[in-house]
mmCIF file of C-alpha atoms and ligand atoms in Angstrom:
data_model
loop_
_atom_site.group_PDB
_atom_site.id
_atom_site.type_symbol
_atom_site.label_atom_id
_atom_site.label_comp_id
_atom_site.label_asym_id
_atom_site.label_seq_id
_atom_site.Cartn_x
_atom_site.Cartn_y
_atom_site.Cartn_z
ATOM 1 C CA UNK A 232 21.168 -64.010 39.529
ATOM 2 C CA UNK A 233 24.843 -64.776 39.463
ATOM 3 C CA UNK A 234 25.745 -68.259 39.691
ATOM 4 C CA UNK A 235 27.629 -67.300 43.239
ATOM 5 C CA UNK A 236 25.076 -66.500 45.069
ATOM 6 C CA UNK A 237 22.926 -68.639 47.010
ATOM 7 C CA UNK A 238 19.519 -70.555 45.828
ATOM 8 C CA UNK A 239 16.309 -69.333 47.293
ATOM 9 C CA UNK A 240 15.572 -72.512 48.049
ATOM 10 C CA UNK A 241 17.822 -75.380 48.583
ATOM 11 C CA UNK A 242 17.122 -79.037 49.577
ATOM 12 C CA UNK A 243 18.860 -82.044 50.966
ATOM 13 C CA UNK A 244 18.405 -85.679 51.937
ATOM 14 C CA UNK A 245 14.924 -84.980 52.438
ATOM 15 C CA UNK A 246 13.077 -88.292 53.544
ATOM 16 C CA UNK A 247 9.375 -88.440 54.247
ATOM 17 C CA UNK A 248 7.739 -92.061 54.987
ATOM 18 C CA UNK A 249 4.041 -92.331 55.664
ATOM 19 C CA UNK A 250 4.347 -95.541 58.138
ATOM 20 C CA UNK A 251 5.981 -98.401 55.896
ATOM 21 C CA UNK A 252 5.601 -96.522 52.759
ATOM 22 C CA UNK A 253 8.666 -94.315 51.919
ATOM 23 C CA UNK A 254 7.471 -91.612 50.082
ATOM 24 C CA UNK A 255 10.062 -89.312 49.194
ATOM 25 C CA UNK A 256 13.988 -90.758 49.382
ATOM 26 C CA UNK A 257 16.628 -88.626 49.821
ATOM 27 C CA UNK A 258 15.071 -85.481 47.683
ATOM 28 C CA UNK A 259 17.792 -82.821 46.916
ATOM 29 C CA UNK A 260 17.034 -79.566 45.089
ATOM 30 C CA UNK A 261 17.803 -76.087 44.737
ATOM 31 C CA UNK A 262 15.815 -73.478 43.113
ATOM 32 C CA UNK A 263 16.422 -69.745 42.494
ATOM 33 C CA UNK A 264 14.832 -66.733 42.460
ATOM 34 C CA UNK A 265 12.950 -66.223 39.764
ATOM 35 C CA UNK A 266 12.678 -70.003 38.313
ATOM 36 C CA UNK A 267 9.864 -71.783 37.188
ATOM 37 C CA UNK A 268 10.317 -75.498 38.394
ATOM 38 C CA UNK A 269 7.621 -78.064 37.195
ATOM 39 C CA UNK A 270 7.097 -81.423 38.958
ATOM 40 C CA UNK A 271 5.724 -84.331 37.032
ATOM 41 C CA UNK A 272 4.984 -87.629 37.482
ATOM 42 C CA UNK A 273 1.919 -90.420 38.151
ATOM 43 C CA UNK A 274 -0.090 -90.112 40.669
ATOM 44 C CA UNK A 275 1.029 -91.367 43.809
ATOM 45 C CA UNK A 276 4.809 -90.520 43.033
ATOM 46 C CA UNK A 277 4.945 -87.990 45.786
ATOM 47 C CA UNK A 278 4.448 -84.485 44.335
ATOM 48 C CA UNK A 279 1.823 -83.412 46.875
ATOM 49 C CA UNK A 280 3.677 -84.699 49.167
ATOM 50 C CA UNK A 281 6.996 -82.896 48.600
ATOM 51 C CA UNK A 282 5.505 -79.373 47.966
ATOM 52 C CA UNK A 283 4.059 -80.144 51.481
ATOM 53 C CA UNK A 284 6.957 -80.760 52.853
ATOM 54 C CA UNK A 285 8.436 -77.428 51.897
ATOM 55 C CA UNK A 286 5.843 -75.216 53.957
ATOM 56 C CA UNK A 287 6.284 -77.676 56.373
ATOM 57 C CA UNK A 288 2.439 -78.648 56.342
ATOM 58 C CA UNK A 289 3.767 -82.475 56.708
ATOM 59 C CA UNK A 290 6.877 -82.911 58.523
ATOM 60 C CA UNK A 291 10.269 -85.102 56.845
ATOM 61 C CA UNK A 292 11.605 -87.548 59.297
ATOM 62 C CA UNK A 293 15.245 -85.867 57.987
ATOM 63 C CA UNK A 294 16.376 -83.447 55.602
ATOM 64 C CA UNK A 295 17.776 -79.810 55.417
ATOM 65 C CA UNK A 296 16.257 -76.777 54.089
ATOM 66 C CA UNK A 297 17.752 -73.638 53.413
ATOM 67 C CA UNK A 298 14.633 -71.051 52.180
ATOM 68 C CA UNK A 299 15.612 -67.441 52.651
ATOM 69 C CA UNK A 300 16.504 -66.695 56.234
ATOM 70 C CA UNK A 301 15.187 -70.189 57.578
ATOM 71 C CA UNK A 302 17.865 -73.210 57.990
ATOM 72 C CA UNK A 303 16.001 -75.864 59.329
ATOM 73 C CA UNK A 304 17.234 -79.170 60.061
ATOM 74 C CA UNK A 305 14.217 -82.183 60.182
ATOM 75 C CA UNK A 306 16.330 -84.693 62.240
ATOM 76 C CA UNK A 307 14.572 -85.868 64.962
ATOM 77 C CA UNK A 308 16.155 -84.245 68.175
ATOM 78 C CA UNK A 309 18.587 -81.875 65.909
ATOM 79 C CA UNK A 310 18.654 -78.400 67.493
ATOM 80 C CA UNK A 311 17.259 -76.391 63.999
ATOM 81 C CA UNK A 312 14.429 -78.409 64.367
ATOM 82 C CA UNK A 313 11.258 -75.558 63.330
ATOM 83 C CA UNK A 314 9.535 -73.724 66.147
ATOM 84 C CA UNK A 315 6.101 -73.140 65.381
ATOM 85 C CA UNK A 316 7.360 -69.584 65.255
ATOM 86 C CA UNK A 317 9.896 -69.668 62.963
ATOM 87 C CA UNK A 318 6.634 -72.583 60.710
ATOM 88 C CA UNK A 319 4.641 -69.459 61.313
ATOM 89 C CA UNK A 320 6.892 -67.112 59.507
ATOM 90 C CA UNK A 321 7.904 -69.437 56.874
ATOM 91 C CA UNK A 322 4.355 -70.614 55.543
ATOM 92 C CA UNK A 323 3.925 -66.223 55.524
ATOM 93 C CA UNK A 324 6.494 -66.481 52.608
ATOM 94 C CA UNK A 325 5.417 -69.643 50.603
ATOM 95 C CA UNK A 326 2.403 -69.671 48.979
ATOM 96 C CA UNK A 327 0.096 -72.512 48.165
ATOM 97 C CA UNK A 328 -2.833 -73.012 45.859
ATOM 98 C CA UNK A 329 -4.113 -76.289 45.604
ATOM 99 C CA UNK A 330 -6.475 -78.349 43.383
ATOM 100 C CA UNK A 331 -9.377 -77.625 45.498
ATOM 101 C CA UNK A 332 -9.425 -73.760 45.757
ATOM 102 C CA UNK A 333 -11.045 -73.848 49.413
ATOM 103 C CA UNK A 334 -12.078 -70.571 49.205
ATOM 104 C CA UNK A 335 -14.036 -69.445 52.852
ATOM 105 C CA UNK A 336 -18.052 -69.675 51.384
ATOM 106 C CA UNK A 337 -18.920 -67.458 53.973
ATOM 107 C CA UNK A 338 -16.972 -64.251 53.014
ATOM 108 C CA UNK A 339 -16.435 -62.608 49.751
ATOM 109 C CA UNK A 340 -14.351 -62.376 47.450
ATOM 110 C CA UNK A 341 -12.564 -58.998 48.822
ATOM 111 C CA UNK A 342 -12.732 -60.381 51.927
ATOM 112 C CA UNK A 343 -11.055 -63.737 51.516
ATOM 113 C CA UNK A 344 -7.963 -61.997 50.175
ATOM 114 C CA UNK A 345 -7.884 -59.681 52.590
ATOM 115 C CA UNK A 346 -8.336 -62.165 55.643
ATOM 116 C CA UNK A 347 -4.481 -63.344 56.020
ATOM 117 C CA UNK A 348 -2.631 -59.835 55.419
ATOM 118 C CA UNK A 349 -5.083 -58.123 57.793
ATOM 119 C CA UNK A 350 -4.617 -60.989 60.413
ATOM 120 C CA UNK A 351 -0.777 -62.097 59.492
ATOM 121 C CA UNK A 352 0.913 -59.320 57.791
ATOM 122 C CA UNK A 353 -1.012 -57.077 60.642
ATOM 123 C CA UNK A 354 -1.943 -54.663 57.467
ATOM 124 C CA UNK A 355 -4.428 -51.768 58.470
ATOM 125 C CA UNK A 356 -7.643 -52.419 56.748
ATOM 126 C CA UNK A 357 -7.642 -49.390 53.774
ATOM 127 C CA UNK A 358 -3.703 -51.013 52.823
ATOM 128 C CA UNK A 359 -5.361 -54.299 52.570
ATOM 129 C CA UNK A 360 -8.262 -53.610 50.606
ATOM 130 C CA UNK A 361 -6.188 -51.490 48.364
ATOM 131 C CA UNK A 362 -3.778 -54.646 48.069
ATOM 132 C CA UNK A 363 -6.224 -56.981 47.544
ATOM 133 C CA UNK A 364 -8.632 -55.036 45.058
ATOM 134 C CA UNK A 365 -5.141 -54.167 42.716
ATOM 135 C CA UNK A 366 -4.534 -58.229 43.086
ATOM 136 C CA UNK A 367 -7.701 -59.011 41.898
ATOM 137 C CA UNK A 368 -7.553 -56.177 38.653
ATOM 138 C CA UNK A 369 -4.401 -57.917 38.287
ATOM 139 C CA UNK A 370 -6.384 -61.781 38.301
ATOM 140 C CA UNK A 371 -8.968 -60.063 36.050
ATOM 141 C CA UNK A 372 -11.883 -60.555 38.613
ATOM 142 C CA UNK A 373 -11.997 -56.945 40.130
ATOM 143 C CA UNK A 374 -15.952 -57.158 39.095
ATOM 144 C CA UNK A 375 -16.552 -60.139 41.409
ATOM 145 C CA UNK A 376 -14.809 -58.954 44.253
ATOM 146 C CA UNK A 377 -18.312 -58.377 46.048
ATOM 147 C CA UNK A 378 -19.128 -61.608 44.787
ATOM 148 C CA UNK A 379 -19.443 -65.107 47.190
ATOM 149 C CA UNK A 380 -17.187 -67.798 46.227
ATOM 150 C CA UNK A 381 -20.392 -69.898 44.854
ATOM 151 C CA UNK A 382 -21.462 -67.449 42.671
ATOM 152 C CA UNK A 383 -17.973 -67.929 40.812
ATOM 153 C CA UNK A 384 -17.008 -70.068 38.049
ATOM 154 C CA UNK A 385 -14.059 -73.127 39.036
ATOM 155 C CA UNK A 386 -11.693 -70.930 36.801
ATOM 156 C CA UNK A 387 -12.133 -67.496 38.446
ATOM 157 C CA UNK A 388 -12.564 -69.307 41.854
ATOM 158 C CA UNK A 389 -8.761 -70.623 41.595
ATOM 159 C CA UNK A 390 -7.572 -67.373 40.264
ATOM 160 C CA UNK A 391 -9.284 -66.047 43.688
ATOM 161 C CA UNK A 392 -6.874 -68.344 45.578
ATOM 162 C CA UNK A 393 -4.100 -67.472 43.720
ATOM 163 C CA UNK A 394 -4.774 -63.671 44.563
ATOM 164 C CA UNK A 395 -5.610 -64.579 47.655
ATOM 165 C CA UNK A 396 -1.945 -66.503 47.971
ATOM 166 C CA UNK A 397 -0.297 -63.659 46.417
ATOM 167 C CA UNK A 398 -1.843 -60.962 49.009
ATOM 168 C CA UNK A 399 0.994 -62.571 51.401
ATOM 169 C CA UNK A 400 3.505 -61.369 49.130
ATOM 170 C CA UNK A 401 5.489 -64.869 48.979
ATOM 171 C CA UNK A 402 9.111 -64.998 48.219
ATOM 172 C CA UNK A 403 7.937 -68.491 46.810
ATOM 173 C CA UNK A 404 4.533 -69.731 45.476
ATOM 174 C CA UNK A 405 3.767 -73.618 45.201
ATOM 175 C CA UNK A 406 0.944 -74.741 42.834
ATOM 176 C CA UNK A 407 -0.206 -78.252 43.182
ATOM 177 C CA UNK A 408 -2.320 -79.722 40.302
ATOM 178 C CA UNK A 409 -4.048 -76.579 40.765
ATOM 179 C CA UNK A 410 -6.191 -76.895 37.522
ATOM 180 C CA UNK A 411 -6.677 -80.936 37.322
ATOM 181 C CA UNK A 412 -10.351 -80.492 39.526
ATOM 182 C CA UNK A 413 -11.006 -77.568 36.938
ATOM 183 C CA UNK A 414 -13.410 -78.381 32.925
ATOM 184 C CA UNK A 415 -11.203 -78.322 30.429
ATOM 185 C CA UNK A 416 -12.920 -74.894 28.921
ATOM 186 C CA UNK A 417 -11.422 -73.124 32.373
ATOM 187 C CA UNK A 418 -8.215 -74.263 32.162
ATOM 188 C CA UNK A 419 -6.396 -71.851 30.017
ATOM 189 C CA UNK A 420 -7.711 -68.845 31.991
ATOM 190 C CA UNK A 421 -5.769 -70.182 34.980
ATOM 191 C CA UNK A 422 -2.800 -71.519 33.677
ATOM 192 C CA UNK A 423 -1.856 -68.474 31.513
ATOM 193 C CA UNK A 424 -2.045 -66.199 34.884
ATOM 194 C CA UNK A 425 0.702 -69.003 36.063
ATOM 195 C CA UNK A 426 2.685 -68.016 32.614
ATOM 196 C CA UNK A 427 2.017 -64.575 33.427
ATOM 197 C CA UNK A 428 3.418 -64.650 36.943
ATOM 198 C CA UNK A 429 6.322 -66.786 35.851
ATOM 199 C CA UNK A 430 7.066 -63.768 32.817
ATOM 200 C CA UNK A 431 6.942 -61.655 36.108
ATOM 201 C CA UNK A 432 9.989 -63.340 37.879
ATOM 202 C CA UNK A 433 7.780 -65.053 40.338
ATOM 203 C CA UNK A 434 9.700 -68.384 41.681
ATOM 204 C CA UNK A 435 7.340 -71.203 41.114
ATOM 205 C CA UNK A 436 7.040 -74.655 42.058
ATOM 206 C CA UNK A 437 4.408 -76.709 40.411
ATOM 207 C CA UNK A 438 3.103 -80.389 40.074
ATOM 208 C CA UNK A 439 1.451 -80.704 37.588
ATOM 209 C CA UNK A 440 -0.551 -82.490 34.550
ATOM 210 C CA UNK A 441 -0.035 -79.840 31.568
ATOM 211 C CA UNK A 442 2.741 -80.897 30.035
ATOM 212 C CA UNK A 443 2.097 -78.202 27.507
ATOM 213 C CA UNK A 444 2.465 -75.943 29.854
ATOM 214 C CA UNK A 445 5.529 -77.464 31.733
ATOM 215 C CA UNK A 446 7.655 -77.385 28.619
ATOM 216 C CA UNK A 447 6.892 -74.202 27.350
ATOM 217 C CA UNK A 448 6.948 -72.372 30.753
ATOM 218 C CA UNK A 449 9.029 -73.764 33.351
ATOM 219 C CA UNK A 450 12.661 -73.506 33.226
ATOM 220 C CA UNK A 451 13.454 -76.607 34.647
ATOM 221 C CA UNK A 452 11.670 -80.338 35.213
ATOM 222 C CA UNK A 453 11.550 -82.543 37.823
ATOM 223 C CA UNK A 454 10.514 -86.028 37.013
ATOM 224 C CA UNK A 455 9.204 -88.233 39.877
ATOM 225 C CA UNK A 456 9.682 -91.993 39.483
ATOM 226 C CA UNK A 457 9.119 -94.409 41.955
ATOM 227 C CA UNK A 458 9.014 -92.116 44.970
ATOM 228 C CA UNK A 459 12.619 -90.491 44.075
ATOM 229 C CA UNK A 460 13.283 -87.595 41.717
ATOM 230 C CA UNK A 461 14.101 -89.339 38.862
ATOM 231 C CA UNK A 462 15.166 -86.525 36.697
ATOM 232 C CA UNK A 463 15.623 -82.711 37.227
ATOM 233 C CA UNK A 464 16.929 -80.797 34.298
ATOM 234 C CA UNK A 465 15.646 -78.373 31.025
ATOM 235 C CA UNK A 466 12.278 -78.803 30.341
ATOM 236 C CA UNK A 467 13.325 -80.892 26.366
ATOM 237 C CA UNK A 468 15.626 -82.679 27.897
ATOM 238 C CA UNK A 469 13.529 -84.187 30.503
ATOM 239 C CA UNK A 470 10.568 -84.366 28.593
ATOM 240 C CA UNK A 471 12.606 -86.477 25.943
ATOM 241 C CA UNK A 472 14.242 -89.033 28.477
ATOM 242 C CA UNK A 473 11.214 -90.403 29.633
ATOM 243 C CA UNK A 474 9.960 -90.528 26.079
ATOM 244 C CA UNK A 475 12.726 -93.060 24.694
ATOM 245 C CA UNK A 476 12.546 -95.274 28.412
ATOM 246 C CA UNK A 477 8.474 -95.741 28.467
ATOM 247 C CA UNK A 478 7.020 -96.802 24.900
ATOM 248 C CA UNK A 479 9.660 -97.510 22.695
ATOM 249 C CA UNK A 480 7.652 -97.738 19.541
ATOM 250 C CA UNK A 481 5.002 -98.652 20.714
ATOM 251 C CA UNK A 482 2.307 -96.491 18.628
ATOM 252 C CA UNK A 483 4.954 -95.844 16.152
ATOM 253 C CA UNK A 484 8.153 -93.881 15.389
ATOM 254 C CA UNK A 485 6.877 -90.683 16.209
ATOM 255 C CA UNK A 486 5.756 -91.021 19.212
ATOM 256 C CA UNK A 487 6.868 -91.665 22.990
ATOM 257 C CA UNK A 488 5.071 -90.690 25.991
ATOM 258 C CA UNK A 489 4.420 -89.860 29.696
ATOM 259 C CA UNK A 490 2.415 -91.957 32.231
ATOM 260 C CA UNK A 491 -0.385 -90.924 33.909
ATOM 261 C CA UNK A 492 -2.352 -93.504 36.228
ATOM 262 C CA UNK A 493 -5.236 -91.621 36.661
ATOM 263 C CA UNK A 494 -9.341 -93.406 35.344
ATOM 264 C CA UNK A 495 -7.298 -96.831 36.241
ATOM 265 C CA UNK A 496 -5.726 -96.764 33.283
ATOM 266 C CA UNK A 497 -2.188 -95.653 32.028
ATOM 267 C CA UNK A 498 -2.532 -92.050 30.190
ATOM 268 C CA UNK A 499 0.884 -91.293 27.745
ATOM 269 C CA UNK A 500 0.539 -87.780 26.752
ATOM 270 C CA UNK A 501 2.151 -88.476 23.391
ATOM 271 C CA UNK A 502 4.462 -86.220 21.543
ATOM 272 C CA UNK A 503 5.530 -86.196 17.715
ATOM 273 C CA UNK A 504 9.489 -86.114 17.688
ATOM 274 C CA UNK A 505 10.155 -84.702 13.765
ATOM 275 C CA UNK A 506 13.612 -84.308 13.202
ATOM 276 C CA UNK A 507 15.112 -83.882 16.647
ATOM 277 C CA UNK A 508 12.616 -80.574 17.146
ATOM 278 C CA UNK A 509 11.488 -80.474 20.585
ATOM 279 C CA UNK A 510 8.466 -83.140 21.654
ATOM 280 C CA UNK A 511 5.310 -81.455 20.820
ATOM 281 C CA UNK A 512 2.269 -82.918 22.754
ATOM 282 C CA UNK A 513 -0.246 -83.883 19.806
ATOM 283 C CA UNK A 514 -2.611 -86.141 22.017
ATOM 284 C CA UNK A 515 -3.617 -88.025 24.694
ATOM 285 C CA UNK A 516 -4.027 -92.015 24.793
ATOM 286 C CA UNK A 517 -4.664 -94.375 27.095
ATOM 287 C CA UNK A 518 -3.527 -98.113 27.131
ATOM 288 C CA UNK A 519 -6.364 -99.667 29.104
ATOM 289 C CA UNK A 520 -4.141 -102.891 29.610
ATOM 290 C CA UNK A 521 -0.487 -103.260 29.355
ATOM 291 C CA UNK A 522 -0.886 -104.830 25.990
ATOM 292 C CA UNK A 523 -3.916 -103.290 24.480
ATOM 293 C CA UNK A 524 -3.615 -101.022 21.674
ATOM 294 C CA UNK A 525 -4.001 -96.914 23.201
ATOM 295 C CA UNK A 526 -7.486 -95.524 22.858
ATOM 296 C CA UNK A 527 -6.845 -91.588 22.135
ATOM 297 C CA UNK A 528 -8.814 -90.043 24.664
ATOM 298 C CA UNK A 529 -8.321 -86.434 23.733
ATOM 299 C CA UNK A 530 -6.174 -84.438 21.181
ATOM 300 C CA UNK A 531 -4.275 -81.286 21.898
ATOM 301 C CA UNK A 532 -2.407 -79.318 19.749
ATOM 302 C CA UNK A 533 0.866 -77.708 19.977
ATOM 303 C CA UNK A 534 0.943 -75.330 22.848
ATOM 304 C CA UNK A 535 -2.199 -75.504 23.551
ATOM 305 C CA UNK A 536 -3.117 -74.895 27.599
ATOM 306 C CA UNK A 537 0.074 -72.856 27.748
HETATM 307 N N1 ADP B 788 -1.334 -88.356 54.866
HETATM 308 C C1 ADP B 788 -0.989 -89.497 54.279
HETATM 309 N N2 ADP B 788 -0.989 -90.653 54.975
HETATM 310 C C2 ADP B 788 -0.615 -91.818 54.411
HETATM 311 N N3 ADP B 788 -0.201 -91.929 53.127
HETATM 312 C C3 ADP B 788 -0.163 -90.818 52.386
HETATM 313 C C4 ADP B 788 -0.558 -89.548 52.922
HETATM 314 N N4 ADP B 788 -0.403 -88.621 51.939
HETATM 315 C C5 ADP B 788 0.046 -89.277 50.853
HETATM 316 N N5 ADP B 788 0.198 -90.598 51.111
HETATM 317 C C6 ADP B 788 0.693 -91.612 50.176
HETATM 318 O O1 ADP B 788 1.966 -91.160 49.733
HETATM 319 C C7 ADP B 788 2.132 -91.465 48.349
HETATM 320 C C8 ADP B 788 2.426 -90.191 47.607
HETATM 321 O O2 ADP B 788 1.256 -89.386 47.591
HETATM 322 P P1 ADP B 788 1.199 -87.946 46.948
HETATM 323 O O3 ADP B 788 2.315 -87.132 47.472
HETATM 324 O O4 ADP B 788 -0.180 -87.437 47.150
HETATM 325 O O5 ADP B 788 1.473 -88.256 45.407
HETATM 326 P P2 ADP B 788 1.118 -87.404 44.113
HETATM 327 O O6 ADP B 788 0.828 -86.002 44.531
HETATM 328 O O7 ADP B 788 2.339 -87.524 43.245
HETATM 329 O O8 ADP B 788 -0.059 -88.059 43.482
HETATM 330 C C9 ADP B 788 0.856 -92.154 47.908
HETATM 331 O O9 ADP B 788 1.073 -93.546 47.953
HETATM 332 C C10 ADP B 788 -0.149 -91.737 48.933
HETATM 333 O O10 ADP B 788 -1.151 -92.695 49.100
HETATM 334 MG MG1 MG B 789 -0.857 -84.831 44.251
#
């Protein structure tokens, strides 16, 4: 994509407040076809509640949003306010898998990617079947597709809603957290059909926990501070500016981190820095208070998750 032409997505002054608590302040952003952007951050920093804000499924107080044909202005009053039409059309072209895969129990596999082209996209039933069953060679679970959702592991369940996402063929697809609820064993499977969708050109928006996977994949990094996008740039570079700001030295010269607060406590996923190389994430600790020394709470090598 040339640098002239216009972002798939682009964001401005976007403001979302739940009550008294301003959650998201002024978020700009643009993203273009074919980009991989990864959102971290703690928990509570507003990552769920951005990528909602982008289908729409919460609605900013203020902001403007350019997404393919859609310019949509969020002032209250302001005439490109959404119609439910035009909220209709746009959450047919951005998908969303979430932590909790929320499959439908009650139908199968097949039939819960099926469900929204048949009923949306207004496919004929063969087309959608034929879709769906080439999605779900393509997710590697073409054997289950007779299969009900229980009968699934949390893995191939997820990679079911990302099929089933997909079967909307969305200009866009947002993943939120979408393998934190998932053991660590079933992991991989999902997050290397992200990396495998990403190698496609898929545009991607994620939150998420794998830094791992954030640095290696993404092509950019948005950092979430204090309920504003603290940083937005290559995945190194942002990676290595929150390392130097949060634990100067604190386990030693190799080392710097990223906050979690997840268990109560503060997780740093904590990278070795050996002669300028890019941060490789080599464990896990948590500080269980401020001044405690970290407990290592799991060890991951170089790569791994990606
Ligand atoms: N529907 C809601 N009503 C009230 N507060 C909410 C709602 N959704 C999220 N929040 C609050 O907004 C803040 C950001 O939440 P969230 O976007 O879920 O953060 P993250 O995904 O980064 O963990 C949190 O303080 C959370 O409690
Ligand atoms: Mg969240």
């Amino acid at each position: 994509m040339s640098e002239l032409s216009a972002p798939l997505l682009r964001i401005r002054e976007l403001n979302k407040s739940y009550g008294d608590l301003h959650v998201l302040k002024n978020v700009a952003l643009d993203v273009n076809a074919g980009e991989v952007v990864s959102i971290i951050g703690a928990s509570g920093s507003g990552k769920s509640t951005f990528l909602r804000c982008l289908n729409v499924m919460e609605m900013p107080q203020s902001g403007f949003m350019n997404f393919e044909n859609f310019a949509f202005d969020f002032r209250e009053g302001a005439r490109a306010q959404p119609t439910s039409e035009q909220l209709r059309l746009l959450r047919a072209s951005i998908g969303m898998v979430f932590q909790s895969y929320n499959l439908w129990p009650h139908m199968t596999v097949l039939e819960n990617v099926v469900e929204a082209p048949l009923r949306v996209r207004k496919l004929a039933r063969k087309q959608a079947i034929d879709e769906a069953e080439a999605l779900l060679n393509r997710v590697g679970l073409y054997e289950k597709r007779l299969q009900y959702p229980a009968r699934l592991s949390g893995g191939q369940q997820q990679r079911v809603a990302i099929a089933r996402a997909l079967a909307m063929k969305p200009q866009l697809m947002l993943f939120d957290e979408v393998t934190s609820a998932l053991d660590p064993e079933l992991v991989g499977e999902v997050l290397s059909l992200m990396a495998s969708l990403a190698e496609e050109g898929m545009t991607m928006l994620l939150a998420t926990h794998e830094i791992a996977f954030a640095r290696d994949v993404s092509s950019r990094v948005l950092f979430f501070d204090q309920r504003v996008m603290a940083e937005d740039g290559p995945p190194g570079q942002v990676l290595r500016l929150e390392l130097g700001r949060r634990i100067p030295g604190r386990v030693g010269e190799n080392v710097a981190g990223q906050i979690f607060k997840r268990h109560r406590a503060i997780l740093y996923l904590v990278y070795s820095r050996h002669a300028g190389a890019d941060p490789s994430v080599c464990g896990v600790f948590r500080f269980p208070a401020d001044r405690d020394p970290p407990v290592a709470v799991c060890r991951r090598r170089r790569g791994a998750g990606a």
